[in-house]
Every structure is written in C-alpha cells, then in structure tokens.
Amino acid sequence: MESILTSSKRLIGGIPEEEDHFDPEIITYINSVFVGLRQMGVGPVEGFRIEGEDATWDEFTEGNTRLEFVRDYMAAKVRLKFDPPDRSVIMEALKSNIAELEFRLAVAADESESD
C-alpha cells in the first residue's frame, strides 16, 4: 500500500521520502485537494484527510480501480500550489492537464454511483 504523502512528494518534484521539512505544507495542500475531490463526488462520502505518511491510496479509493489516476491529479494540483512552473507555457499545460483529470474523475465518480 502506497503512502499518499510519499508518492505525492515523489511526483511533485522527486522529494525524497526521508526529507520531511516541507511535509506540513504539502499535507495542507493534499488535504485541500481532498476537499475539492469530495465536492466532485470522488472519494469517501465522509471525506478524507491525511496527517502524515500512514494514509494510503487504497484507503482513499476504497478499492475503486476507476480512481487510480487520482494520484496524477493530486500531484498536479499540489505541484501547482507548492512548486508552480516558472514558464507560462508549462503552467498552462499543467492547468489543462488538471482540467482534463477533473472531468475524468467526475465521470468516474458518476459511473461508480450508478453501479
């Protein structure tokens, strides 16, 4: 089971697992993204938050394989807040990727509800 914090750190910029200086800031951003995901109908009905590296993706997705790409979404959203690109072209590409992932996550959530 993969840690949400550890994988997010790796995906947003290759931050080593043992480097914990930025953890409070990254955890805040991750939890903010979870609020947005819940508003889209994605994830546990009661909401979800992490406090450290113990929370796993399996706990969040509750075994729903349709939500596997939520990791990509989390990484993109956290990167936008934690380490935004300097170049506007890269920023726009990142925002476009986020918009596409939001659409796909909303569709996946709708499909899950209709099952």
mmCIF file of N, CA and C in Angstrom:
data_model
loop_
_atom_site.group_PDB
_atom_site.id
_atom_site.type_symbol
_atom_site.label_atom_id
_atom_site.label_comp_id
_atom_site.label_asym_id
_atom_site.label_seq_id
_atom_site.Cartn_x
_atom_site.Cartn_y
_atom_site.Cartn_z
ATOM 1 N N MET A 1 0.837 -1.175 0.000
ATOM 2 C CA MET A 1 0.000 0.000 0.000
ATOM 3 C C MET A 1 0.884 1.240 0.000
ATOM 4 N N GLU A 2 0.620 2.095 -0.953
ATOM 5 C CA GLU A 2 1.473 3.260 -1.142
ATOM 6 C C GLU A 2 0.965 4.470 -0.353
ATOM 7 N N SER A 3 1.864 5.119 0.334
ATOM 8 C CA SER A 3 1.557 6.307 1.111
ATOM 9 C C SER A 3 1.189 7.469 0.194
ATOM 10 N N ILE A 4 0.122 8.167 0.539
ATOM 11 C CA ILE A 4 -0.307 9.331 -0.234
ATOM 12 C C ILE A 4 0.755 10.422 -0.162
ATOM 13 N N LEU A 5 1.254 10.687 1.017
ATOM 14 C CA LEU A 5 2.259 11.736 1.187
ATOM 15 C C LEU A 5 3.544 11.404 0.445
ATOM 16 N N THR A 6 4.028 10.190 0.617
ATOM 17 C CA THR A 6 5.296 9.796 -0.010
ATOM 18 C C THR A 6 5.203 9.848 -1.530
ATOM 19 N N SER A 7 4.130 9.294 -2.091
ATOM 20 C CA SER A 7 4.013 9.287 -3.550
ATOM 21 C C SER A 7 3.799 10.694 -4.094
ATOM 22 N N SER A 8 3.065 11.524 -3.365
ATOM 23 C CA SER A 8 2.853 12.904 -3.811
ATOM 24 C C SER A 8 4.165 13.680 -3.814
ATOM 25 N N LYS A 9 4.976 13.494 -2.783
ATOM 26 C CA LYS A 9 6.277 14.166 -2.736
ATOM 27 C C LYS A 9 7.138 13.746 -3.924
ATOM 28 N N ARG A 10 7.128 12.474 -4.230
ATOM 29 C CA ARG A 10 7.929 11.969 -5.343
ATOM 30 C C ARG A 10 7.429 12.537 -6.680
ATOM 31 N N LEU A 11 6.105 12.582 -6.860
ATOM 32 C CA LEU A 11 5.532 13.026 -8.127
ATOM 33 C C LEU A 11 5.622 14.531 -8.352
ATOM 34 N N ILE A 12 5.619 15.329 -7.284
ATOM 35 C CA ILE A 12 5.659 16.781 -7.491
ATOM 36 C C ILE A 12 7.058 17.320 -7.724
ATOM 37 N N GLY A 13 8.061 16.513 -7.483
ATOM 38 C CA GLY A 13 9.396 17.039 -7.734
ATOM 39 C C GLY A 13 10.512 16.154 -7.241
ATOM 40 N N GLY A 14 10.208 14.908 -7.027
ATOM 41 C CA GLY A 14 11.251 13.985 -6.612
ATOM 42 C C GLY A 14 11.774 14.223 -5.213
ATOM 43 N N ILE A 15 10.922 14.703 -4.318
ATOM 44 C CA ILE A 15 11.357 14.935 -2.943
ATOM 45 C C ILE A 15 11.541 13.576 -2.265
ATOM 46 N N PRO A 16 12.717 13.308 -1.738
ATOM 47 C CA PRO A 16 12.958 12.013 -1.092
ATOM 48 C C PRO A 16 12.032 11.792 0.104
ATOM 49 N N GLU A 17 11.682 10.546 0.338
ATOM 50 C CA GLU A 17 10.788 10.178 1.435
ATOM 51 C C GLU A 17 11.300 10.678 2.782
ATOM 52 N N GLU A 18 12.609 10.582 2.984
ATOM 53 C CA GLU A 18 13.170 10.963 4.284
ATOM 54 C C GLU A 18 13.227 12.480 4.492
ATOM 55 N N GLU A 19 13.076 13.260 3.445
ATOM 56 C CA GLU A 19 13.067 14.729 3.552
ATOM 57 C C GLU A 19 11.677 15.153 4.039
ATOM 58 N N ASP A 20 11.576 15.609 5.281
ATOM 59 C CA ASP A 20 10.269 15.927 5.841
ATOM 60 C C ASP A 20 10.083 17.408 6.171
ATOM 61 N N HIS A 21 11.032 18.233 5.750
ATOM 62 C CA HIS A 21 10.965 19.664 6.052
ATOM 63 C C HIS A 21 9.692 20.315 5.494
ATOM 64 N N PHE A 22 9.270 19.903 4.312
ATOM 65 C CA PHE A 22 8.110 20.501 3.658
ATOM 66 C C PHE A 22 6.815 19.743 3.917
ATOM 67 N N ASP A 23 6.861 18.677 4.687
ATOM 68 C CA ASP A 23 5.680 17.840 4.903
ATOM 69 C C ASP A 23 4.451 18.611 5.390
ATOM 70 N N PRO A 24 4.573 19.497 6.378
ATOM 71 C CA PRO A 24 3.362 20.212 6.829
ATOM 72 C C PRO A 24 2.685 21.012 5.709
ATOM 73 N N GLU A 25 3.497 21.664 4.892
ATOM 74 C CA GLU A 25 2.952 22.441 3.783
ATOM 75 C C GLU A 25 2.306 21.522 2.742
ATOM 76 N N ILE A 26 2.982 20.445 2.388
ATOM 77 C CA ILE A 26 2.454 19.509 1.389
ATOM 78 C C ILE A 26 1.189 18.831 1.904
ATOM 79 N N ILE A 27 1.162 18.467 3.178
ATOM 80 C CA ILE A 27 -0.037 17.842 3.765
ATOM 81 C C ILE A 27 -1.219 18.812 3.697
ATOM 82 N N THR A 28 -0.988 20.070 3.963
ATOM 83 C CA THR A 28 -2.055 21.069 3.869
ATOM 84 C C THR A 28 -2.614 21.121 2.451
ATOM 85 N N TYR A 29 -1.735 21.135 1.456
ATOM 86 C CA TYR A 29 -2.180 21.176 0.062
ATOM 87 C C TYR A 29 -2.917 19.901 -0.327
ATOM 88 N N ILE A 30 -2.426 18.768 0.120
ATOM 89 C CA ILE A 30 -3.084 17.487 -0.167
ATOM 90 C C ILE A 30 -4.495 17.487 0.414
ATOM 91 N N ASN A 31 -4.635 17.906 1.648
ATOM 92 C CA ASN A 31 -5.956 17.918 2.278
ATOM 93 C C ASN A 31 -6.906 18.893 1.587
ATOM 94 N N SER A 32 -6.376 19.979 1.082
ATOM 95 C CA SER A 32 -7.179 20.925 0.309
ATOM 96 C C SER A 32 -7.700 20.264 -0.970
ATOM 97 N N VAL A 33 -6.858 19.498 -1.618
ATOM 98 C CA VAL A 33 -7.274 18.790 -2.835
ATOM 99 C C VAL A 33 -8.339 17.749 -2.502
ATOM 100 N N PHE A 34 -8.204 17.077 -1.363
ATOM 101 C CA PHE A 34 -9.217 16.100 -0.963
ATOM 102 C C PHE A 34 -10.591 16.752 -0.787
ATOM 103 N N VAL A 35 -10.622 17.970 -0.277
ATOM 104 C CA VAL A 35 -11.896 18.682 -0.143
ATOM 105 C C VAL A 35 -12.514 18.896 -1.527
ATOM 106 N N GLY A 36 -11.705 19.340 -2.466
ATOM 107 C CA GLY A 36 -12.197 19.534 -3.830
ATOM 108 C C GLY A 36 -12.662 18.237 -4.468
ATOM 109 N N LEU A 37 -11.931 17.157 -4.240
ATOM 110 C CA LEU A 37 -12.337 15.863 -4.779
ATOM 111 C C LEU A 37 -13.684 15.441 -4.209
ATOM 112 N N ARG A 38 -13.881 15.637 -2.912
ATOM 113 C CA ARG A 38 -15.162 15.267 -2.292
ATOM 114 C C ARG A 38 -16.297 16.063 -2.906
ATOM 115 N N GLN A 39 -16.060 17.348 -3.197
ATOM 116 C CA GLN A 39 -17.083 18.190 -3.819
ATOM 117 C C GLN A 39 -17.416 17.719 -5.232
ATOM 118 N N MET A 40 -16.469 17.032 -5.882
ATOM 119 C CA MET A 40 -16.720 16.450 -7.208
ATOM 120 C C MET A 40 -17.373 15.078 -7.097
ATOM 121 N N GLY A 41 -17.542 14.575 -5.874
ATOM 122 C CA GLY A 41 -18.141 13.266 -5.687
ATOM 123 C C GLY A 41 -17.135 12.133 -5.701
ATOM 124 N N VAL A 42 -15.866 12.467 -5.527
ATOM 125 C CA VAL A 42 -14.793 11.479 -5.575
ATOM 126 C C VAL A 42 -14.294 11.189 -4.166
ATOM 127 N N GLY A 43 -14.179 9.914 -3.841
ATOM 128 C CA GLY A 43 -13.638 9.513 -2.549
ATOM 129 C C GLY A 43 -14.717 9.190 -1.545
ATOM 130 N N PRO A 44 -14.309 8.886 -0.316
ATOM 131 C CA PRO A 44 -15.258 8.503 0.728
ATOM 132 C C PRO A 44 -16.296 9.603 0.983
ATOM 133 N N VAL A 45 -17.521 9.200 1.209
ATOM 134 C CA VAL A 45 -18.624 10.136 1.431
ATOM 135 C C VAL A 45 -18.347 11.054 2.617
ATOM 136 N N GLU A 46 -17.717 10.504 3.648
ATOM 137 C CA GLU A 46 -17.446 11.300 4.851
ATOM 138 C C GLU A 46 -16.235 12.213 4.693
ATOM 139 N N GLY A 47 -15.601 12.183 3.533
ATOM 140 C CA GLY A 47 -14.414 12.987 3.293
ATOM 141 C C GLY A 47 -13.157 12.222 3.657
ATOM 142 N N PHE A 48 -12.031 12.852 3.433
ATOM 143 C CA PHE A 48 -10.756 12.192 3.680
ATOM 144 C C PHE A 48 -9.709 13.246 3.956
ATOM 145 N N ARG A 49 -8.779 12.920 4.842
ATOM 146 C CA ARG A 49 -7.646 13.806 5.105
ATOM 147 C C ARG A 49 -6.480 12.955 5.595
ATOM 148 N N ILE A 50 -5.293 13.495 5.427
ATOM 149 C CA ILE A 50 -4.112 12.803 5.929
ATOM 150 C C ILE A 50 -3.463 13.663 7.002
ATOM 151 N N GLU A 51 -2.680 13.004 7.859
ATOM 152 C CA GLU A 51 -1.930 13.721 8.885
ATOM 153 C C GLU A 51 -0.441 13.413 8.795
ATOM 154 N N GLY A 52 -0.097 12.420 7.995
ATOM 155 C CA GLY A 52 1.292 12.012 7.847
ATOM 156 C C GLY A 52 1.398 10.976 6.749
ATOM 157 N N GLU A 53 2.441 10.177 6.837
ATOM 158 C CA GLU A 53 2.694 9.226 5.760
ATOM 159 C C GLU A 53 1.959 7.901 5.913
ATOM 160 N N ASP A 54 1.126 7.760 6.930
ATOM 161 C CA ASP A 54 0.426 6.495 7.158
ATOM 162 C C ASP A 54 -0.761 6.280 6.218
ATOM 163 N N ALA A 55 -1.445 7.330 5.797
ATOM 164 C CA ALA A 55 -2.621 7.196 4.930
ATOM 165 C C ALA A 55 -2.197 6.699 3.544
ATOM 166 N N THR A 56 -2.970 5.753 3.016
ATOM 167 C CA THR A 56 -2.630 5.155 1.718
ATOM 168 C C THR A 56 -3.687 5.464 0.664
ATOM 169 N N TRP A 57 -3.278 5.284 -0.588
ATOM 170 C CA TRP A 57 -4.208 5.498 -1.698
ATOM 171 C C TRP A 57 -5.357 4.496 -1.663
ATOM 172 N N ASP A 58 -5.103 3.274 -1.241
ATOM 173 C CA ASP A 58 -6.160 2.270 -1.148
ATOM 174 C C ASP A 58 -7.244 2.708 -0.161
ATOM 175 N N GLU A 59 -6.836 3.362 0.914
ATOM 176 C CA GLU A 59 -7.824 3.860 1.876
ATOM 177 C C GLU A 59 -8.710 4.928 1.231
ATOM 178 N N PHE A 60 -8.106 5.771 0.419
ATOM 179 C CA PHE A 60 -8.885 6.828 -0.225
ATOM 180 C C PHE A 60 -9.786 6.289 -1.323
ATOM 181 N N THR A 61 -9.248 5.450 -2.193
ATOM 182 C CA THR A 61 -10.042 4.963 -3.331
ATOM 183 C C THR A 61 -11.000 3.856 -2.938
ATOM 184 N N GLU A 62 -10.825 3.292 -1.763
ATOM 185 C CA GLU A 62 -11.675 2.208 -1.274
ATOM 186 C C GLU A 62 -11.758 1.068 -2.282
ATOM 187 N N GLY A 63 -10.619 0.818 -2.941
ATOM 188 C CA GLY A 63 -10.539 -0.283 -3.894
ATOM 189 C C GLY A 63 -11.153 0.000 -5.252
ATOM 190 N N ASN A 64 -11.608 1.219 -5.497
ATOM 191 C CA ASN A 64 -12.213 1.571 -6.783
ATOM 192 C C ASN A 64 -11.107 1.821 -7.811
ATOM 193 N N THR A 65 -10.889 0.866 -8.700
ATOM 194 C CA THR A 65 -9.818 0.979 -9.686
ATOM 195 C C THR A 65 -10.081 2.079 -10.711
ATOM 196 N N ARG A 66 -11.302 2.561 -10.806
ATOM 197 C CA ARG A 66 -11.615 3.663 -11.731
ATOM 198 C C ARG A 66 -10.969 4.976 -11.281
ATOM 199 N N LEU A 67 -10.517 5.003 -10.035
ATOM 200 C CA LEU A 67 -9.940 6.232 -9.484
ATOM 201 C C LEU A 67 -8.422 6.195 -9.390
ATOM 202 N N GLU A 68 -7.803 5.236 -10.043
ATOM 203 C CA GLU A 68 -6.348 5.096 -9.956
ATOM 204 C C GLU A 68 -5.602 6.371 -10.367
ATOM 205 N N PHE A 69 -6.141 7.086 -11.342
ATOM 206 C CA PHE A 69 -5.428 8.281 -11.823
ATOM 207 C C PHE A 69 -5.615 9.488 -10.908
ATOM 208 N N VAL A 70 -6.263 9.298 -9.750
ATOM 209 C CA VAL A 70 -6.375 10.379 -8.787
ATOM 210 C C VAL A 70 -4.988 10.797 -8.282
ATOM 211 N N ARG A 71 -4.036 9.891 -8.353
ATOM 212 C CA ARG A 71 -2.660 10.219 -7.949
ATOM 213 C C ARG A 71 -2.064 11.287 -8.862
ATOM 214 N N ASP A 72 -2.313 11.148 -10.163
ATOM 215 C CA ASP A 72 -1.825 12.156 -11.117
ATOM 216 C C ASP A 72 -2.463 13.513 -10.836
ATOM 217 N N TYR A 73 -3.754 13.484 -10.556
ATOM 218 C CA TYR A 73 -4.472 14.716 -10.254
ATOM 219 C C TYR A 73 -3.905 15.375 -8.996
ATOM 220 N N MET A 74 -3.717 14.573 -7.953
ATOM 221 C CA MET A 74 -3.178 15.095 -6.699
ATOM 222 C C MET A 74 -1.808 15.733 -6.946
ATOM 223 N N ALA A 75 -0.960 15.032 -7.676
ATOM 224 C CA ALA A 75 0.388 15.550 -7.934
ATOM 225 C C ALA A 75 0.338 16.869 -8.689
ATOM 226 N N ALA A 76 -0.532 16.953 -9.698
ATOM 227 C CA ALA A 76 -0.620 18.180 -10.497
ATOM 228 C C ALA A 76 -1.143 19.345 -9.659
ATOM 229 N N LYS A 77 -2.196 19.092 -8.874
ATOM 230 C CA LYS A 77 -2.765 20.161 -8.053
ATOM 231 C C LYS A 77 -1.789 20.626 -6.965
ATOM 232 N N VAL A 78 -1.121 19.682 -6.317
ATOM 233 C CA VAL A 78 -0.169 20.051 -5.266
ATOM 234 C C VAL A 78 1.027 20.769 -5.867
ATOM 235 N N ARG A 79 1.491 20.302 -7.011
ATOM 236 C CA ARG A 79 2.615 20.982 -7.657
ATOM 237 C C ARG A 79 2.256 22.421 -7.998
ATOM 238 N N LEU A 80 1.041 22.638 -8.471
ATOM 239 C CA LEU A 80 0.609 23.983 -8.829
ATOM 240 C C LEU A 80 0.668 24.920 -7.625
ATOM 241 N N LYS A 81 0.410 24.398 -6.440
ATOM 242 C CA LYS A 81 0.448 25.215 -5.224
ATOM 243 C C LYS A 81 1.838 25.272 -4.598
ATOM 244 N N PHE A 82 2.522 24.130 -4.585
ATOM 245 C CA PHE A 82 3.802 24.024 -3.880
ATOM 246 C C PHE A 82 4.983 24.514 -4.710
ATOM 247 N N ASP A 83 4.993 24.156 -5.990
ATOM 248 C CA ASP A 83 6.135 24.468 -6.853
ATOM 249 C C ASP A 83 5.654 24.809 -8.262
ATOM 250 N N PRO A 84 4.947 25.934 -8.414
ATOM 251 C CA PRO A 84 4.395 26.267 -9.724
ATOM 252 C C PRO A 84 5.495 26.503 -10.762
ATOM 253 N N PRO A 85 5.230 26.091 -12.005
ATOM 254 C CA PRO A 85 6.227 26.291 -13.065
ATOM 255 C C PRO A 85 6.490 27.781 -13.306
ATOM 256 N N ASP A 86 7.725 28.091 -13.691
ATOM 257 C CA ASP A 86 8.102 29.470 -13.986
ATOM 258 C C ASP A 86 7.583 29.933 -15.353
ATOM 259 N N ARG A 87 7.565 29.018 -16.286
ATOM 260 C CA ARG A 87 7.182 29.373 -17.657
ATOM 261 C C ARG A 87 5.680 29.243 -17.843
ATOM 262 N N SER A 88 5.090 30.253 -18.492
ATOM 263 C CA SER A 88 3.636 30.282 -18.665
ATOM 264 C C SER A 88 3.139 29.132 -19.538
ATOM 265 N N VAL A 89 3.935 28.697 -20.492
ATOM 266 C CA VAL A 89 3.537 27.588 -21.359
ATOM 267 C C VAL A 89 3.379 26.306 -20.530
ATOM 268 N N ILE A 90 4.311 26.076 -19.633
ATOM 269 C CA ILE A 90 4.248 24.891 -18.776
ATOM 270 C C ILE A 90 3.087 25.022 -17.795
ATOM 271 N N MET A 91 2.876 26.222 -17.278
ATOM 272 C CA MET A 91 1.758 26.463 -16.361
ATOM 273 C C MET A 91 0.431 26.156 -17.051
ATOM 274 N N GLU A 92 0.263 26.628 -18.262
ATOM 275 C CA GLU A 92 -0.981 26.383 -18.994
ATOM 276 C C GLU A 92 -1.164 24.900 -19.309
ATOM 277 N N ALA A 93 -0.080 24.209 -19.630
ATOM 278 C CA ALA A 93 -0.168 22.767 -19.885
ATOM 279 C C ALA A 93 -0.589 22.026 -18.613
ATOM 280 N N LEU A 94 -0.037 22.436 -17.476
ATOM 281 C CA LEU A 94 -0.391 21.825 -16.200
ATOM 282 C C LEU A 94 -1.866 22.074 -15.875
ATOM 283 N N LYS A 95 -2.326 23.286 -16.069
ATOM 284 C CA LYS A 95 -3.730 23.612 -15.812
ATOM 285 C C LYS A 95 -4.658 22.850 -16.753
ATOM 286 N N SER A 96 -4.252 22.687 -17.987
ATOM 287 C CA SER A 96 -5.048 21.912 -18.948
ATOM 288 C C SER A 96 -5.133 20.452 -18.529
ATOM 289 N N ASN A 97 -4.022 19.904 -18.076
ATOM 290 C CA ASN A 97 -3.995 18.530 -17.590
ATOM 291 C C ASN A 97 -4.918 18.373 -16.380
ATOM 292 N N ILE A 98 -4.894 19.329 -15.475
ATOM 293 C CA ILE A 98 -5.760 19.295 -14.295
ATOM 294 C C ILE A 98 -7.230 19.309 -14.716
ATOM 295 N N ALA A 99 -7.573 20.173 -15.655
ATOM 296 C CA ALA A 99 -8.965 20.254 -16.118
ATOM 297 C C ALA A 99 -9.424 18.928 -16.722
ATOM 298 N N GLU A 100 -8.574 18.306 -17.518
ATOM 299 C CA GLU A 100 -8.921 17.012 -18.109
ATOM 300 C C GLU A 100 -9.109 15.952 -17.024
ATOM 301 N N LEU A 101 -8.201 15.918 -16.056
ATOM 302 C CA LEU A 101 -8.306 14.945 -14.978
ATOM 303 C C LEU A 101 -9.550 15.183 -14.122
ATOM 304 N N GLU A 102 -9.922 16.445 -13.910
ATOM 305 C CA GLU A 102 -11.142 16.740 -13.159
ATOM 306 C C GLU A 102 -12.366 16.192 -13.883
ATOM 307 N N PHE A 103 -12.400 16.372 -15.188
ATOM 308 C CA PHE A 103 -13.510 15.837 -15.973
ATOM 309 C C PHE A 103 -13.561 14.317 -15.860
ATOM 310 N N ARG A 104 -12.426 13.671 -16.032
ATOM 311 C CA ARG A 104 -12.383 12.211 -15.970
ATOM 312 C C ARG A 104 -12.736 11.685 -14.577
ATOM 313 N N LEU A 105 -12.294 12.375 -13.548
ATOM 314 C CA LEU A 105 -12.642 11.964 -12.189
ATOM 315 C C LEU A 105 -14.139 12.117 -11.933
ATOM 316 N N ALA A 106 -14.728 13.195 -12.426
ATOM 317 C CA ALA A 106 -16.169 13.393 -12.265
ATOM 318 C C ALA A 106 -16.945 12.290 -12.983
ATOM 319 N N VAL A 107 -16.506 11.918 -14.175
ATOM 320 C CA VAL A 107 -17.147 10.827 -14.916
ATOM 321 C C VAL A 107 -17.000 9.515 -14.153
ATOM 322 N N ALA A 108 -15.813 9.246 -13.650
ATOM 323 C CA ALA A 108 -15.580 8.013 -12.893
ATOM 324 C C ALA A 108 -16.451 7.971 -11.641
ATOM 325 N N ALA A 109 -16.609 9.109 -10.966
ATOM 326 C CA ALA A 109 -17.452 9.163 -9.775
ATOM 327 C C ALA A 109 -18.905 8.902 -10.132
ATOM 328 N N ASP A 110 -19.379 9.479 -11.250
ATOM 329 C CA ASP A 110 -20.748 9.239 -11.701
ATOM 330 C C ASP A 110 -20.968 7.765 -12.037
ATOM 331 N N GLU A 111 -19.997 7.157 -12.707
ATOM 332 C CA GLU A 111 -20.111 5.744 -13.055
ATOM 333 C C GLU A 111 -20.155 4.878 -11.799
ATOM 334 N N SER A 112 -19.373 5.242 -10.802
ATOM 335 C CA SER A 112 -19.339 4.481 -9.544
ATOM 336 C C SER A 112 -20.668 4.567 -8.814
ATOM 337 N N GLU A 113 -21.294 5.744 -8.854
ATOM 338 C CA GLU A 113 -22.583 5.931 -8.180
ATOM 339 C C GLU A 113 -23.695 5.156 -8.860
ATOM 340 N N SER A 114 -23.593 4.978 -10.177
ATOM 341 C CA SER A 114 -24.658 4.287 -10.905
ATOM 342 C C SER A 114 -24.522 2.776 -10.843
ATOM 343 N N ASP A 115 -23.378 2.269 -10.351
ATOM 344 C CA ASP A 115 -23.200 0.810 -10.238
ATOM 345 C C ASP A 115 -24.001 0.222 -9.118
#
